[in-house]
XYZ file of C-alpha atoms in Angstrom:
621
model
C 1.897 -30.907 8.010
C 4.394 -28.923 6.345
C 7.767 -28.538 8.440
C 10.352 -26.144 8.631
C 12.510 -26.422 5.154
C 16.184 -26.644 5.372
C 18.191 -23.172 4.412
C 19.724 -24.243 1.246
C 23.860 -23.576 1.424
C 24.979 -21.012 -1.868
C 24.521 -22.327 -4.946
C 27.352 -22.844 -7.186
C 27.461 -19.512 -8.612
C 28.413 -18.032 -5.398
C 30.665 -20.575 -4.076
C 33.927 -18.440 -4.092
C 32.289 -15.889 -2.014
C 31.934 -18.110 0.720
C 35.249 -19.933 0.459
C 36.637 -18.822 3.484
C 33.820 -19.060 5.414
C 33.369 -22.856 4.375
C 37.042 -24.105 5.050
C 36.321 -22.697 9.076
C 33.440 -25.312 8.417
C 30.803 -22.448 8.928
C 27.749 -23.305 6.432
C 26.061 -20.203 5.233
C 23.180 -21.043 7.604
C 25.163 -20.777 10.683
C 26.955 -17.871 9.609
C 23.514 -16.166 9.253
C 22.590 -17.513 13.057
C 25.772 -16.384 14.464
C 24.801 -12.960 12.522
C 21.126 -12.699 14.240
C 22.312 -13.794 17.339
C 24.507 -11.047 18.277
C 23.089 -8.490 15.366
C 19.718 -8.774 17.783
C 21.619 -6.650 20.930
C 21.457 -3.726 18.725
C 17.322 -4.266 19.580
C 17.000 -6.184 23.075
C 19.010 -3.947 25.170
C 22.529 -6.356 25.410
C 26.012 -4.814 25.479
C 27.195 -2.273 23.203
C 29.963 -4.916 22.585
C 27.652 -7.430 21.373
C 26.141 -4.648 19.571
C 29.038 -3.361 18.049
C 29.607 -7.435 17.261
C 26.717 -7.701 15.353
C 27.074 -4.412 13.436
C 30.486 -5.792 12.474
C 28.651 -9.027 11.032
C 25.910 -7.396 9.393
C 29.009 -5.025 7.491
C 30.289 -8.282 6.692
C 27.500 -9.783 4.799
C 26.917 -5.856 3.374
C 30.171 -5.849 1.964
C 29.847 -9.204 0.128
C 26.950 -7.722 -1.845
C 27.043 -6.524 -5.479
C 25.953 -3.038 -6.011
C 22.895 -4.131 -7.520
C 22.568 -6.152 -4.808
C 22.432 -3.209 -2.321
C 20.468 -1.288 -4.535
C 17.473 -4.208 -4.272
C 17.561 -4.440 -0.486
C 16.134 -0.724 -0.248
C 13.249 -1.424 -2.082
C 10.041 -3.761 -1.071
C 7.750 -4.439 -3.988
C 4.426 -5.679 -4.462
C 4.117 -8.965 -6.728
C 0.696 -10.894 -7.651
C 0.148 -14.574 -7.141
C 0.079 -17.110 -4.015
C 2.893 -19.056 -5.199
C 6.050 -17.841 -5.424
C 6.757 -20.017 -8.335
C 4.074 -21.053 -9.832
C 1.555 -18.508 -9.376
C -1.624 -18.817 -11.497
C -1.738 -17.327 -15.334
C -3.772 -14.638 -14.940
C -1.042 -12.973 -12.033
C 1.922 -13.888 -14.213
C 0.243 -11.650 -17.397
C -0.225 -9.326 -14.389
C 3.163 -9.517 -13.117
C 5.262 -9.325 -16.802
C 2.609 -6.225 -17.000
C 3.800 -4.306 -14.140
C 6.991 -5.457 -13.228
C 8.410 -7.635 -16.201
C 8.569 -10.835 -14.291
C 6.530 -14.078 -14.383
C 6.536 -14.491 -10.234
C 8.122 -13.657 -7.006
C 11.160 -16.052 -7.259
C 12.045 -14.786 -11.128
C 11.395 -10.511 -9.015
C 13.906 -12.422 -6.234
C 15.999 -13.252 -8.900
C 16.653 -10.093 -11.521
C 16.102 -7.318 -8.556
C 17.588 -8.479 -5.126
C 14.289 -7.018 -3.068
C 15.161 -7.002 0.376
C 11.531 -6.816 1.118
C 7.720 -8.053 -0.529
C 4.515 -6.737 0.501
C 0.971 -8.271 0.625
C -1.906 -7.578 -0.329
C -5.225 -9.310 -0.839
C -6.055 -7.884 -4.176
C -2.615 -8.900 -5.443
C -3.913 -12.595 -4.254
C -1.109 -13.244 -2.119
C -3.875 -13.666 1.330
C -5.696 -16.716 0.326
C -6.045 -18.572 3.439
C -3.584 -19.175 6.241
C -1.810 -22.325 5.022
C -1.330 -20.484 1.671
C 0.229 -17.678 2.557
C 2.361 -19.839 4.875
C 3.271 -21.263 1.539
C 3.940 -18.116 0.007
C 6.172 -17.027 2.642
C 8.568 -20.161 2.559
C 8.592 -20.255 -0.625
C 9.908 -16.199 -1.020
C 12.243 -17.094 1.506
C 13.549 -20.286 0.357
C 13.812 -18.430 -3.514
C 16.117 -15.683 -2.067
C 17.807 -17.943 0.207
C 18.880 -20.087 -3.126
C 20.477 -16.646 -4.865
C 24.246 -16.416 -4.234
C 24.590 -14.186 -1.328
C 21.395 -14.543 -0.882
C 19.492 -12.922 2.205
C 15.928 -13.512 3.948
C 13.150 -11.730 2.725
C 11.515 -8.604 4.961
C 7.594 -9.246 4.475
C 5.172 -6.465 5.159
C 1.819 -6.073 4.575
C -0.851 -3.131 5.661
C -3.269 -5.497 8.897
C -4.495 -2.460 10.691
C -7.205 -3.526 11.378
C -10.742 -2.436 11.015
C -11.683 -0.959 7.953
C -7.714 -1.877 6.381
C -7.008 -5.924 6.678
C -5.528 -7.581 4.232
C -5.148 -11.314 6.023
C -9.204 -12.071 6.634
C -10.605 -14.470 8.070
C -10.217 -17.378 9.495
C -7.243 -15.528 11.074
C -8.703 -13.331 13.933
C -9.759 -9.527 12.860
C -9.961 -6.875 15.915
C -11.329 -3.861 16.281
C -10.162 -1.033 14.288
C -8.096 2.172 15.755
C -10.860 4.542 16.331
C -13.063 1.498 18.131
C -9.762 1.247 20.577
C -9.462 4.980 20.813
C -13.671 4.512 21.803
C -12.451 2.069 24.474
C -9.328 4.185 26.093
C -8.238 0.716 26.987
C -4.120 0.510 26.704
C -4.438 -3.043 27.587
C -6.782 -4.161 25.369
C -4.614 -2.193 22.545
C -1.422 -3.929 23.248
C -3.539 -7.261 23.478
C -5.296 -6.553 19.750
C -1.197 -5.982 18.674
C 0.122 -9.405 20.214
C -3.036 -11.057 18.829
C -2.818 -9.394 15.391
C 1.159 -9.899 15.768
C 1.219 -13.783 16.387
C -0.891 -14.153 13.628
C 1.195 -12.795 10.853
C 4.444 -13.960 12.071
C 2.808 -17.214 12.310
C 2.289 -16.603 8.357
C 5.656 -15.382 7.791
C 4.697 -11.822 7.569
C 7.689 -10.231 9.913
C 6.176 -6.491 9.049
C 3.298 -5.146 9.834
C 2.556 -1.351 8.886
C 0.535 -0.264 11.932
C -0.523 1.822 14.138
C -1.378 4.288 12.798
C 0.226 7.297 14.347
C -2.044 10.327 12.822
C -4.563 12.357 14.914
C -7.391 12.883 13.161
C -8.191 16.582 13.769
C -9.885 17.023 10.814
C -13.606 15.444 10.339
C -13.310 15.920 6.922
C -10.117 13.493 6.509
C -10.528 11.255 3.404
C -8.180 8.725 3.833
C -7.473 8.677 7.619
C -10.887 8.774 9.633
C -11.763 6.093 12.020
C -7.951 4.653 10.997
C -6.807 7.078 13.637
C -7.110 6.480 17.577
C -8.770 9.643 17.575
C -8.431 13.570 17.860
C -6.675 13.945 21.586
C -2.847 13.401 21.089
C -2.085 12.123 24.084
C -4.489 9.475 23.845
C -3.308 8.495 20.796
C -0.212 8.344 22.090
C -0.603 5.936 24.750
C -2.674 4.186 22.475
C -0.156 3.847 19.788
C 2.447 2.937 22.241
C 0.799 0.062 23.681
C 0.303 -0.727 20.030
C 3.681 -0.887 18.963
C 4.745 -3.230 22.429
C 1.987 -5.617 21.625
C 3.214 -5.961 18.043
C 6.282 -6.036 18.800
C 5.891 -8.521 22.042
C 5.107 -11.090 19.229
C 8.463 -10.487 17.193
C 6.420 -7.865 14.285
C 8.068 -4.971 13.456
C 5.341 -2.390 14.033
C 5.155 0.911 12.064
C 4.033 3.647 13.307
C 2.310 5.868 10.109
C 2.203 8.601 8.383
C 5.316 10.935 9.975
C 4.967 14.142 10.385
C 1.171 13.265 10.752
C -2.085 12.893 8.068
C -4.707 13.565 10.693
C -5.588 17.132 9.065
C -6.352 17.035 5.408
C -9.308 16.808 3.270
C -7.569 15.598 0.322
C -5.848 11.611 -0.281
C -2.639 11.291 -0.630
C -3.307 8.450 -2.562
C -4.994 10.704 -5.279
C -3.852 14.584 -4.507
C -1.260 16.763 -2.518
C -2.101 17.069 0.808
C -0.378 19.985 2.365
C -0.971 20.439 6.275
C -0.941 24.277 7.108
C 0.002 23.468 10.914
C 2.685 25.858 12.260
C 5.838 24.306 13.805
C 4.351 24.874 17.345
C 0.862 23.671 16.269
C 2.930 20.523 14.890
C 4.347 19.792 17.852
C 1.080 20.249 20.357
C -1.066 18.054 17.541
C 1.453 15.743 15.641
C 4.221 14.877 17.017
C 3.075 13.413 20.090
C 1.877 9.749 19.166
C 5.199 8.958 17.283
C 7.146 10.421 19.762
C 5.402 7.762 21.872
C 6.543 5.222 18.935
C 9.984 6.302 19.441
C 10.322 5.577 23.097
C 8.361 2.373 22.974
C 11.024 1.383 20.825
C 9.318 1.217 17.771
C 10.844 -0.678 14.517
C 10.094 1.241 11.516
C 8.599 4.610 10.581
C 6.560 5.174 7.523
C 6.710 8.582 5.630
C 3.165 10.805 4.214
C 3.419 11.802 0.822
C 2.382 15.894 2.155
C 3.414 18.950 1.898
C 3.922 20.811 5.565
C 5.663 24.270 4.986
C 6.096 24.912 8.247
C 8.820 21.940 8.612
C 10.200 22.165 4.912
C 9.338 25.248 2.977
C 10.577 24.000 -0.235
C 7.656 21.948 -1.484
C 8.577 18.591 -1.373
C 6.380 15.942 0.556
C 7.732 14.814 3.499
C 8.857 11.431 1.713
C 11.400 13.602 -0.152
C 11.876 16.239 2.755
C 15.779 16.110 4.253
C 14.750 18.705 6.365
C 11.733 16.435 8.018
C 13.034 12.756 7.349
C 16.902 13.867 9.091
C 16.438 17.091 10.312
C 13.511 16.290 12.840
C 13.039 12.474 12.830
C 16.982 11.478 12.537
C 17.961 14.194 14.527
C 15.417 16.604 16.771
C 13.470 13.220 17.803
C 16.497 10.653 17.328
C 15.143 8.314 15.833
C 17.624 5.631 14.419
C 15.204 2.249 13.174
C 13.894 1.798 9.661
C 12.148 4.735 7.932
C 9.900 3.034 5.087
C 8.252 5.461 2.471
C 4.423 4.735 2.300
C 3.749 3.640 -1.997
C 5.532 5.488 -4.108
C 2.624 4.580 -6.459
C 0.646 7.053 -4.773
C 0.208 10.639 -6.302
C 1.431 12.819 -3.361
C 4.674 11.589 -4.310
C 4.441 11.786 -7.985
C 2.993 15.583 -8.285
C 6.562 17.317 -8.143
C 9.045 14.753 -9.395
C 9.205 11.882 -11.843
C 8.816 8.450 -10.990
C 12.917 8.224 -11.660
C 13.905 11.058 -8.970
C 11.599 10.008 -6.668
C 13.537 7.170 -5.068
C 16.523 8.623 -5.549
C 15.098 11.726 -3.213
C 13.869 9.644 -0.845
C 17.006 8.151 0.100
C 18.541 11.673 -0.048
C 16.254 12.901 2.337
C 16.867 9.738 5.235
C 14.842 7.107 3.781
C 15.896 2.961 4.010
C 12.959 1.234 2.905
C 11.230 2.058 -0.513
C 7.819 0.806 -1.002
C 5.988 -0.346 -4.273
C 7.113 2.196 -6.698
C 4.950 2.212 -9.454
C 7.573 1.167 -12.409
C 10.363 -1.017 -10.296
C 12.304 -1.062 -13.425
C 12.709 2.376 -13.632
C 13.209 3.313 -9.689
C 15.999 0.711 -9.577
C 18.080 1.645 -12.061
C 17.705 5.451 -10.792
C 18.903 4.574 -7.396
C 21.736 1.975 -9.454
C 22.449 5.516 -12.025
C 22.445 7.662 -9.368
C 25.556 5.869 -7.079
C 27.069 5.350 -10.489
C 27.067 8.723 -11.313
C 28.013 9.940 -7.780
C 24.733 11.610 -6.720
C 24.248 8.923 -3.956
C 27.522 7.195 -2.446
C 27.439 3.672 -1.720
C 28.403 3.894 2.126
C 25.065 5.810 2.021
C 23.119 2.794 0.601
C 24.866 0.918 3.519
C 23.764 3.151 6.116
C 20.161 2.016 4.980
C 21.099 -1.978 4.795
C 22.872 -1.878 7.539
C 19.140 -0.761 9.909
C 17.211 -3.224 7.515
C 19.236 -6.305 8.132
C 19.532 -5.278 12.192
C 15.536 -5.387 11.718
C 15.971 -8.519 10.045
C 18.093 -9.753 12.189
C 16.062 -8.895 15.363
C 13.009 -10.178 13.862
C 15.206 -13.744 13.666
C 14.959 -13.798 10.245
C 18.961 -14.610 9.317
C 18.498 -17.419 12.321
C 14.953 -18.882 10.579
C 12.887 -17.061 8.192
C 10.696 -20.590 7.723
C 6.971 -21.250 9.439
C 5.072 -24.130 9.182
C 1.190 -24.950 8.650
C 1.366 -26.605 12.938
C 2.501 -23.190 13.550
C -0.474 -21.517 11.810
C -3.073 -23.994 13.478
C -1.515 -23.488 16.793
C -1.751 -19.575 16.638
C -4.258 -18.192 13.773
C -7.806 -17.940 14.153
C -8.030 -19.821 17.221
C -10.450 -19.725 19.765
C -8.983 -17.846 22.708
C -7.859 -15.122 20.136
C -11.837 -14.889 19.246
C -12.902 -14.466 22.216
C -9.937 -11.848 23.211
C -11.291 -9.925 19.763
C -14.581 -10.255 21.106
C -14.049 -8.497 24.474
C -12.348 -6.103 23.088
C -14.988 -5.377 20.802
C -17.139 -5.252 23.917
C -15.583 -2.214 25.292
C -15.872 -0.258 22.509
C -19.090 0.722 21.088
C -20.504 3.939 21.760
C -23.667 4.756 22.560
C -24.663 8.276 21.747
C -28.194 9.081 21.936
C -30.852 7.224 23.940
C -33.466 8.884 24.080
C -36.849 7.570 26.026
C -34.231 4.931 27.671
C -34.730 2.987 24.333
C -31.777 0.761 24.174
C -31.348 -1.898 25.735
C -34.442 -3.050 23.306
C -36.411 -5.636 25.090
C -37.229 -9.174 23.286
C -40.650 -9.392 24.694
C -42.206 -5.799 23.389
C -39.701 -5.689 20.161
C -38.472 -9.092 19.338
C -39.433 -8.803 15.542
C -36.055 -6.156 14.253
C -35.691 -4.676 10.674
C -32.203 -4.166 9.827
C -31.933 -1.917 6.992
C -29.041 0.227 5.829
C -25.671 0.910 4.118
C -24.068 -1.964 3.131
C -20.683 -0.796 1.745
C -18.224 -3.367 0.667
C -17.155 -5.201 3.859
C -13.421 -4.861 4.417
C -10.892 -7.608 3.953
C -12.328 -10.926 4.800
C -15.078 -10.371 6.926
C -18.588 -11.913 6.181
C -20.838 -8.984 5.495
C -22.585 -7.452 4.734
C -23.632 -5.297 7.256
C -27.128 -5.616 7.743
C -26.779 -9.218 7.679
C -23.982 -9.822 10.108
C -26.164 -7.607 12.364
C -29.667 -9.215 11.739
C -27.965 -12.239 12.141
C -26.290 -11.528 16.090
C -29.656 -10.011 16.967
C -31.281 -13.304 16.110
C -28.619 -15.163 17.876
C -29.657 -13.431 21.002
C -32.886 -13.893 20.522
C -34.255 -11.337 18.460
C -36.353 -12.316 14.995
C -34.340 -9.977 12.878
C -34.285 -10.080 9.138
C -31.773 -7.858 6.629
C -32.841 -5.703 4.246
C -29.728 -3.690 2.064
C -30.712 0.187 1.145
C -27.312 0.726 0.056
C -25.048 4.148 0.937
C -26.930 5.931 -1.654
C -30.710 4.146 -1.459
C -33.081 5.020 -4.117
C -36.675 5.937 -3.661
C -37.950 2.485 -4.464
C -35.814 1.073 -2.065
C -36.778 3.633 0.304
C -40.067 2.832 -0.117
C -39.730 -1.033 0.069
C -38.239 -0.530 3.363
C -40.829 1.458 4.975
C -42.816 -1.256 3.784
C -40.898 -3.831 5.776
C -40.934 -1.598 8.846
C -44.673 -1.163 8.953
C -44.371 -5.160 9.841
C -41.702 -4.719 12.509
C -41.417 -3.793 16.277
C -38.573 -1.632 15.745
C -36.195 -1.220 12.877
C -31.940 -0.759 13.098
C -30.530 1.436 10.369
C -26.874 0.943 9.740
C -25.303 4.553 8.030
C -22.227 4.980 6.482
C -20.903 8.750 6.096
C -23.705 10.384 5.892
C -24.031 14.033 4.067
C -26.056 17.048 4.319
C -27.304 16.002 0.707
C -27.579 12.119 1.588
C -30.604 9.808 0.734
C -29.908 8.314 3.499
C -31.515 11.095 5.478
C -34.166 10.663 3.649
C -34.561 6.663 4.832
C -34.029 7.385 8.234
C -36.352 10.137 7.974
C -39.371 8.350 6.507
C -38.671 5.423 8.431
C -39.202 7.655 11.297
C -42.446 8.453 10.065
C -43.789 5.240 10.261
C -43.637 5.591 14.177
C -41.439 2.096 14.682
C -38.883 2.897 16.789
C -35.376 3.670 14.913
C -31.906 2.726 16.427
C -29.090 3.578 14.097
C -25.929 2.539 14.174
C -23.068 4.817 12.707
C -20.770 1.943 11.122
C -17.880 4.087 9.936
C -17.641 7.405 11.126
C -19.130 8.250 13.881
C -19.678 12.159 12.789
C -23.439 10.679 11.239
C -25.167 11.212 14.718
C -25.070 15.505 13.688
C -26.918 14.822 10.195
C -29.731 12.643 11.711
C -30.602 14.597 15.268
C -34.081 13.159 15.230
C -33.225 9.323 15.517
C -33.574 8.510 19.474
C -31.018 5.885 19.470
C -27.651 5.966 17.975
C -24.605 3.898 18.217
C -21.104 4.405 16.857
C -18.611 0.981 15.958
C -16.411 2.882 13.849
C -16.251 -0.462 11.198
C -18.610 -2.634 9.964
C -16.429 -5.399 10.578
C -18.244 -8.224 12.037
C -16.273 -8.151 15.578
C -17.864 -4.610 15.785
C -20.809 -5.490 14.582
C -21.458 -8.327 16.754
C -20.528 -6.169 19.761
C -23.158 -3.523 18.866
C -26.157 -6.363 18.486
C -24.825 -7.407 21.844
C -24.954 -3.495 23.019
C -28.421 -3.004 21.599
C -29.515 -6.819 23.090
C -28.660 -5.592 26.413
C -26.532 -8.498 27.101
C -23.386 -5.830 26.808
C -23.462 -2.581 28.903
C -21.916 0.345 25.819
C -18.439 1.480 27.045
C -16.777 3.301 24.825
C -16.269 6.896 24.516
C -16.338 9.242 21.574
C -12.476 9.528 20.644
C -13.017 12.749 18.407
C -15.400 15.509 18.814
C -18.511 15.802 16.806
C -19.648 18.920 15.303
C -23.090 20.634 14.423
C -24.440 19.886 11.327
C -26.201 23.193 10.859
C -22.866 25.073 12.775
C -19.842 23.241 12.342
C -17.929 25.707 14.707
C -20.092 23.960 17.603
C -19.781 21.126 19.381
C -22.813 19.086 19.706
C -20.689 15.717 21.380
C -17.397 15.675 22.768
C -14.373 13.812 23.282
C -15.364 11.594 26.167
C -19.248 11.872 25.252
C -20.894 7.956 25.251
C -24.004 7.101 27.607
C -24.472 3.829 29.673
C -27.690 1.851 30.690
């Protein structure tokens, strides 16, 4: 078992800083407890003279800092390996490629980062005990630093189709699957799950919900990410998000202010830019992180669009004064953590240079800035620009000042340490299973049932085809698919056997499935975004043909159902993560009655000004 480390005292470098403190026979540790302790009012509600207490501490420690020091609390940065020190050869290259370093202790170390971020590509989400590792070991590298302060770690665990901690920790349904189920309860429950979890790891940030109402069927890079297209549901939703995560001591962020819901183009890869009028904003938009706001949420995290109706001068809302302080700051009063979403992303990078881009963003109201593409180069803008008088320092310590009361509330200055007991006694275990599992249950939607189909019976059509899309299973699940699902419907008694078509199947896999269904009592099709021009019409259709009957299962958006009107049973799980999955074998078993509810219209294929299903539509048995 690994226990709780020991804060290291400053190291000899930083000795006279903490002279005073030391002859009062105050260690550095207890000064940071003494911080949190009364810094944490500010969050839970106490007196504003506690409050104004731990404001006075957390200027303290601010004023001790270096101006590079400052400067490296504003930013959070992404950094490959899951060690902090000894990280394996081919992330060091990768690190001294992208950020000039050899590992997180030696970024700790030249750049003062007040916060890291994980991600499972970057190897940092091995396993449970590993990243508990990581975590101590970022913390216990900053700690070390003269002046040194506890480390803010973030990571994107929506959920769904975005995870980046997989399994064996616990992975819930997605957004759209909880906007399917309309359950608050089970929402806040999937946050305090999901919550425990990371903090258990040491991951103190998580960047969910998201806060966007998908309006726009077309949306690229929100989709089933969103709760849904009704903002009021998403609302609630979202708020019972944000006091489950935050129930388990998570910062929660509510994403992507002023709202993403309504764009066919990725921010990641384009310039969105949201024609909504101010009034249209407010009816569509603002709702759900208004809801964030007076659920008390911790941090807000910016969209890299353009919305001319709030700021007609171009910028993307990550740069925008106008939206970040005008109507966040000041119309909706918002006062916690605004975090930019990556400045690596091109929505941010169309207008300005990666060196005015921070330096913007922290003009226009932001605190937290998030994985810049070149850190080199974004640091020593911000560091240039205070130099040169463009930015002051007092406002760099407006921004500190609501990160460490975050980090303070989260109890980082009191312990920023976990330990691999806590892990086992919180992630993955068997009661959070289960709650994932009933969750799940209350989600999938059925939409067509034609002939009273579903529930398929065992004794007429035990032998199942599963055939289908098998896109890359998100973060951590098993997958794929068709074999998660042939493998439930066996489990309940069905002998099912998987067959992979693919999102794009060619004719000879076409063929070799129609093959295979000529053998079967009925066949399940799993489809993923389906198009007017899709082969996968063309599967579903000649499987059709074969007179087996077909039961598809939309397993990302649900907006399939309008291309394929002939298939006489079709479910929605809005992921083809295996909690959904399983839940939708249950579903078609029988053993499950389907209870969710379409969360977003669905239009006509063939008149896309129609609705064929609406918000609310789902059948039961």
């Amino acid at each position: 078992m690994l226990a709780p480390p020991r804060v290291p005292g400053p190291s000899p470098e930083g000795a006279h800083v903490y002279e005073r403190t030391r002859k009062s026979g105050t260690s550095r540790r207890t000064l940071l407890a003494a911080t949190a302790g009364t810094a944490a009012a500010v969050a839970v509600g106490q007196s504003p003279a506690q409050a104004d207490s731990g404001d006075r501490r957390l200027r303290a420690l601010i004023s001790r800092m270096t101006l590079e020091e400052k400067v490296g609390q504003l930013f959070v940065m992404r950094v490959y390996g899951h060690s902090a020190t000894a990280p394996d050869q081919a992330d060091i290259d990768a690190n001294l490629r992208e950020i000039g370093v050899r590992t997180a202790a030696e970024l700790l170390a030249r750049y003062h980062v007040g916060g890291i971020i994980y991600f499972a590509w970057a190897h940092n989400t091995r396993d449970p005990h590993q990243i508990a590792d990581l975590s101590n070991g970022i913390q216990r590298a900053s700690l070390e630093k003269p002046r040194g302060l506890p480390v803010l770690i973030s990571t994107d665990q929506e959920h769904g189709i975005v995870a980046r901690v997989g399994k064996p920790a616990t992975l819930l349904p997605g957004a759209m699957a909880l906007g399917a189920g309309g359950s608050r309860s089970g929402a806040r429950r999937a946050g305090q799950i999901g919550g425990a979890e990371l903090r258990a790891m040491g991951i103190r940030q998580d960047y969910a919900p998201v806060a966007d109402v998908n309006v726009n069927p077309a949306n690229p890079v929100i989709g089933v990410r969103s709760f849904g297209a009704d903002p009021q549901a998403v609302a609630a939703l979202v708020a019972a998000q944000v006091k489950g995560y935050q129930g388990s001591r998570v910062a929660a962020t509510a994403k992507h202010f002023p709202g993403h819901g309504d764009t066919e183009t990725d921010s990641h890869y384009g310039f969105p830019v949201i024609e909504h009028t101010e009034a249209q904003w407010a009816e569509l938009d603002a709702p759900p992180f208004q809801a964030a706001i007076a659920a008390g949420i911790d941090s807000i995290m910016t969209a890299h669009i353009m919305v001319p109706a709030l700021d007609p001068s171009g910028d993307p809302a990550t740069l925008s004064r106008p939206i970040l302080t005008g109507i966040l700051r000041e119309r909706l009063g918002y006062d916690g953590v605004v975090v930019t979403d990556s400045l690596g992303m091109e929505g941010v990078r169309t207008k300005y240079g990666d060196d005015r881009v921070p330096v913007l963003a922290l003009k226009a109201g932001v605190d937290q800035l998030l994985n810049p593409p070149k850190l080199d180069v974004a640091w020593n803008a911000v560091l240039a620009a205070v130099r040169g008088g463009e930015l002051t320092e007092a406002r760099l310590d407006e921004s500190i000042l609501r990160v460490l009361r975050l980090k303070a509330k989260l109890g980082l200055l009191k312990d920023p340490y976990v330990s691999h007991r806590g892990v086992d006694r919180v992630v993955g275990i068997p009661a959070h299973l289960r709650a994932a599992d009933k969750i799940a249950d209350g989600t999938t939607t059925l939409l067509v049932n034609s002939g009273g189909l579903l529930p398929l019976s065992r004794r007429t059509h035990r032998k199942v085809l599963v055939v289908g899309a098998d896109p890359a299973s998100p973060s951590g699940t098993t997958g794929p698919p068709t074999t998660v699902l042939a493998g439930a419907l066996t489990e309940l008694g069905f002998t099912a056997t998987a067959l992979s078509t693919g999102t794009a199947p060619s004719a000879a896999a076409i063929a070799q499935a129609v093959a295979a269904a000529r053998d079967a009592d009925a066949v399940v099709v799993g489809t993923y975004n389906v198009t007017a021009t899709s082969s996968q019409k063309t599967l579903v259709g000649e499987l059709l043909a074969t007179g087996r009957p077909v039961i598809a299962v939309a397993v990302r958006n649900p907006y399939d159902v309008a291309q394929l009107p002939s298939v006489p049973a079709y479910l929605a799980t809005y992921s083809w993560t295996d909690v959904e999955l399983r839940a939708a074998a249950r579903v078609i078993a029988g053993r499950v009655e389907p209870a969710g509810r379409l969360p977003v219209p669905v239009q006509r294929a063939d008149a896309p000004d129609r609705v064929l299903y609406p918000i609310g539509h789902g059948l039961s048995y």
